[in-house]
Amino acid sequence: MKRAFSLTVIVLVLAALLPFNALMQESPVLRLELSGVNSLDLPHVELTMNVYDALGQPVAGLTAEDFTITGPLAEFARDVTVESVASSELPFASVLVIDASESMAGVPLQRAKEAARLFVQTVRPIDPVAVIAFGSTIELLQDFTTDKDALMQAIDSIDLLGRTALYQAADDGVRLASNSPVPRRALILLSDGAEYGGLSTATAADAITNAFLSGVPGYTIGLGYGAERPFLEGLSRATEARFYESPTPEELDEIYAALAQRLSSQYIISMTVDVPLDGRLYD
């Protein structure tokens, strides 16, 4: 019987998170965010985590000794290792999926392209990025590359593409991310509208399910008040990622810069989880 694995209750608690002098300060506030779960190769499971201090800045220098696993799956977890994306120089692949439908004409598309360029400038030289633009059709403008000039040219070439095949764009982006040249990967999807009926072959459920099953975190950005929030939020929630609501184009730079920093400061926590072959869903 196939093992089911969903990570919503397993909690990693910071046991000795801060250096001694920091612990001497009053009430250090720490925040740990689960950023992705890859359980495609059970019993091997890989978690992507972010740890922030009281000021919202990433906490660096943690090792396996700083984490304790608690919860229903603790008894099954073994061989736990922790790697820092930043300190270990582990590459992280991103797929930028950018809405280029008619409603993005003018300032929204201009700002979206500027934010995408900022993202490319901010990620490290070792981090491959791919670029997809979508409207009535889906266009892969640049496959995964670390060539920043090529990525800038791809972003600059984005032009209006008609209506909004939102579900197809999300599904194609997930499939591309799942075949990234490195195991750590994420989808970043920006849209200001809703699915235009009949354009997508994939359904909303297809895109969300494929992202979940392939272990691709789906970071989504809803630009303005016409974005299809239920779908964007659902995709992010299902993949333990994050939905960003951006009512104005001027906020995109901050969001994309934060995402670039987030992806390059994560911890990769690997473990063997020998769950029983009993058909039980482990939350």
Short mmCIF file of C-alpha atoms in Angstrom, two decimals, residues 1-126:
data_model
loop_
_atom_site.label_atom_id
_atom_site.label_comp_id
_atom_site.label_asym_id
_atom_site.label_seq_id
_atom_site.Cartn_x
_atom_site.Cartn_y
_atom_site.Cartn_z
CA MET A 1 0.00 0.00 0.00
CA LYS A 2 1.32 3.42 -0.89
CA ARG A 3 2.49 5.61 1.95
CA ALA A 4 0.91 9.02 2.23
CA PHE A 5 2.90 11.89 3.65
CA SER A 6 1.66 15.37 4.46
CA LEU A 7 3.67 17.69 6.66
CA THR A 8 1.31 19.97 8.54
CA VAL A 9 1.75 18.87 12.15
CA ILE A 10 5.38 17.74 12.31
CA VAL A 11 7.18 20.60 14.03
CA LEU A 12 10.88 21.36 14.20
CA VAL A 13 11.64 23.18 17.43
CA LEU A 14 14.74 25.32 17.82
CA ALA A 15 16.58 23.86 20.77
CA ALA A 16 19.78 25.89 20.99
CA LEU A 17 19.17 28.45 18.34
CA LEU A 18 21.12 31.50 19.40
CA PRO A 19 24.70 31.95 20.57
CA PHE A 20 25.17 32.28 24.35
CA ASN A 21 25.42 36.08 24.32
CA ALA A 22 22.20 36.36 22.35
CA LEU A 23 20.43 34.04 24.77
CA MET A 24 21.40 36.41 27.56
CA GLN A 25 19.26 39.12 26.00
CA GLU A 26 15.68 39.49 27.13
CA SER A 27 13.03 37.42 25.35
CA PRO A 28 14.62 36.65 21.95
CA VAL A 29 11.76 36.11 19.50
CA LEU A 30 12.36 33.57 16.74
CA ARG A 31 10.13 32.51 13.90
CA LEU A 32 10.47 29.30 11.93
CA GLU A 33 8.64 28.83 8.62
CA LEU A 34 8.24 25.63 6.68
CA SER A 35 8.91 26.61 3.06
CA GLY A 36 8.55 23.31 1.24
CA VAL A 37 8.22 19.55 1.56
CA ASN A 38 9.65 17.03 -0.89
CA SER A 39 8.56 13.47 -0.11
CA LEU A 40 8.83 12.03 -3.64
CA ASP A 41 11.54 9.58 -2.60
CA LEU A 42 10.04 8.13 0.56
CA PRO A 43 11.33 7.13 3.02
CA HIS A 44 13.69 10.07 2.30
CA VAL A 45 12.01 13.40 3.06
CA GLU A 46 13.47 16.86 2.50
CA LEU A 47 12.13 19.93 4.24
CA THR A 48 12.95 23.51 3.36
CA MET A 49 12.87 25.87 6.33
CA ASN A 50 13.44 29.57 7.02
CA VAL A 51 14.41 30.89 10.46
CA TYR A 52 14.02 34.58 11.33
CA ASP A 53 15.01 36.68 14.33
CA ALA A 54 12.91 39.30 16.10
CA LEU A 55 13.68 41.85 13.38
CA GLY A 56 12.63 39.50 10.59
CA GLN A 57 16.22 38.86 9.47
CA PRO A 58 17.39 35.34 8.53
CA VAL A 59 19.27 33.48 11.26
CA ALA A 60 22.48 31.95 9.94
CA GLY A 61 24.89 29.29 11.17
CA LEU A 62 22.45 26.64 12.44
CA THR A 63 23.31 22.93 12.40
CA ALA A 64 21.43 19.69 13.07
CA GLU A 65 22.13 20.12 16.80
CA ASP A 66 19.96 23.25 16.80
CA PHE A 67 16.80 21.39 15.77
CA THR A 68 14.64 18.88 17.61
CA ILE A 69 11.86 16.95 15.86
CA THR A 70 8.60 16.60 17.76
CA GLY A 71 5.13 15.40 16.83
CA PRO A 72 3.55 12.16 15.57
CA LEU A 73 6.35 11.39 13.10
CA ALA A 74 9.21 11.91 15.53
CA GLU A 75 9.44 8.19 16.32
CA PHE A 76 9.94 7.39 12.63
CA ALA A 77 12.50 10.08 11.76
CA ARG A 78 16.22 9.23 11.71
CA ASP A 79 19.44 10.23 9.96
CA VAL A 80 18.55 13.91 10.23
CA THR A 81 20.94 16.30 8.48
CA VAL A 82 20.77 20.08 8.14
CA GLU A 83 22.39 22.10 5.37
CA SER A 84 22.37 25.85 4.96
CA VAL A 85 21.71 27.02 1.40
CA ALA A 86 23.77 30.14 2.09
CA SER A 87 26.81 28.70 3.86
CA SER A 88 26.97 25.47 1.83
CA GLU A 89 26.47 27.30 -1.46
CA LEU A 90 23.71 24.92 -2.45
CA PRO A 91 22.11 26.14 -5.70
CA PHE A 92 18.41 26.97 -5.72
CA ALA A 93 16.37 26.99 -8.95
CA SER A 94 13.45 29.36 -9.53
CA VAL A 95 10.82 29.56 -12.26
CA LEU A 96 9.46 33.08 -12.78
CA VAL A 97 5.96 32.88 -14.28
CA ILE A 98 4.75 36.35 -15.27
CA ASP A 99 1.26 37.35 -16.36
CA ALA A 100 1.42 39.21 -19.70
CA SER A 101 -2.30 39.32 -20.41
CA GLU A 102 -3.98 42.46 -21.74
CA SER A 103 -4.95 43.64 -18.25
CA MET A 104 -1.23 43.96 -17.44
CA ALA A 105 -0.73 46.60 -20.15
CA GLY A 106 1.26 49.69 -19.21
CA VAL A 107 2.54 50.25 -15.68
CA PRO A 108 1.67 46.78 -14.23
CA LEU A 109 3.73 44.89 -16.82
CA GLN A 110 6.51 47.45 -16.66
CA ARG A 111 6.70 47.10 -12.87
CA ALA A 112 6.49 43.31 -13.09
CA LYS A 113 9.47 43.25 -15.47
CA GLU A 114 11.45 45.60 -13.22
CA ALA A 115 10.75 43.38 -10.21
CA ALA A 116 11.74 40.25 -12.14
CA ARG A 117 15.00 41.92 -13.17
CA LEU A 118 15.64 42.81 -9.52
CA PHE A 119 15.06 39.18 -8.54
CA VAL A 120 17.61 38.01 -11.11
CA GLN A 121 20.12 40.60 -9.90
CA THR A 122 19.58 39.56 -6.26
CA VAL A 123 19.88 35.76 -6.53
CA ARG A 124 23.37 34.32 -6.31
CA PRO A 125 25.49 33.50 -9.39
CA ILE A 126 25.00 29.78 -8.70
#
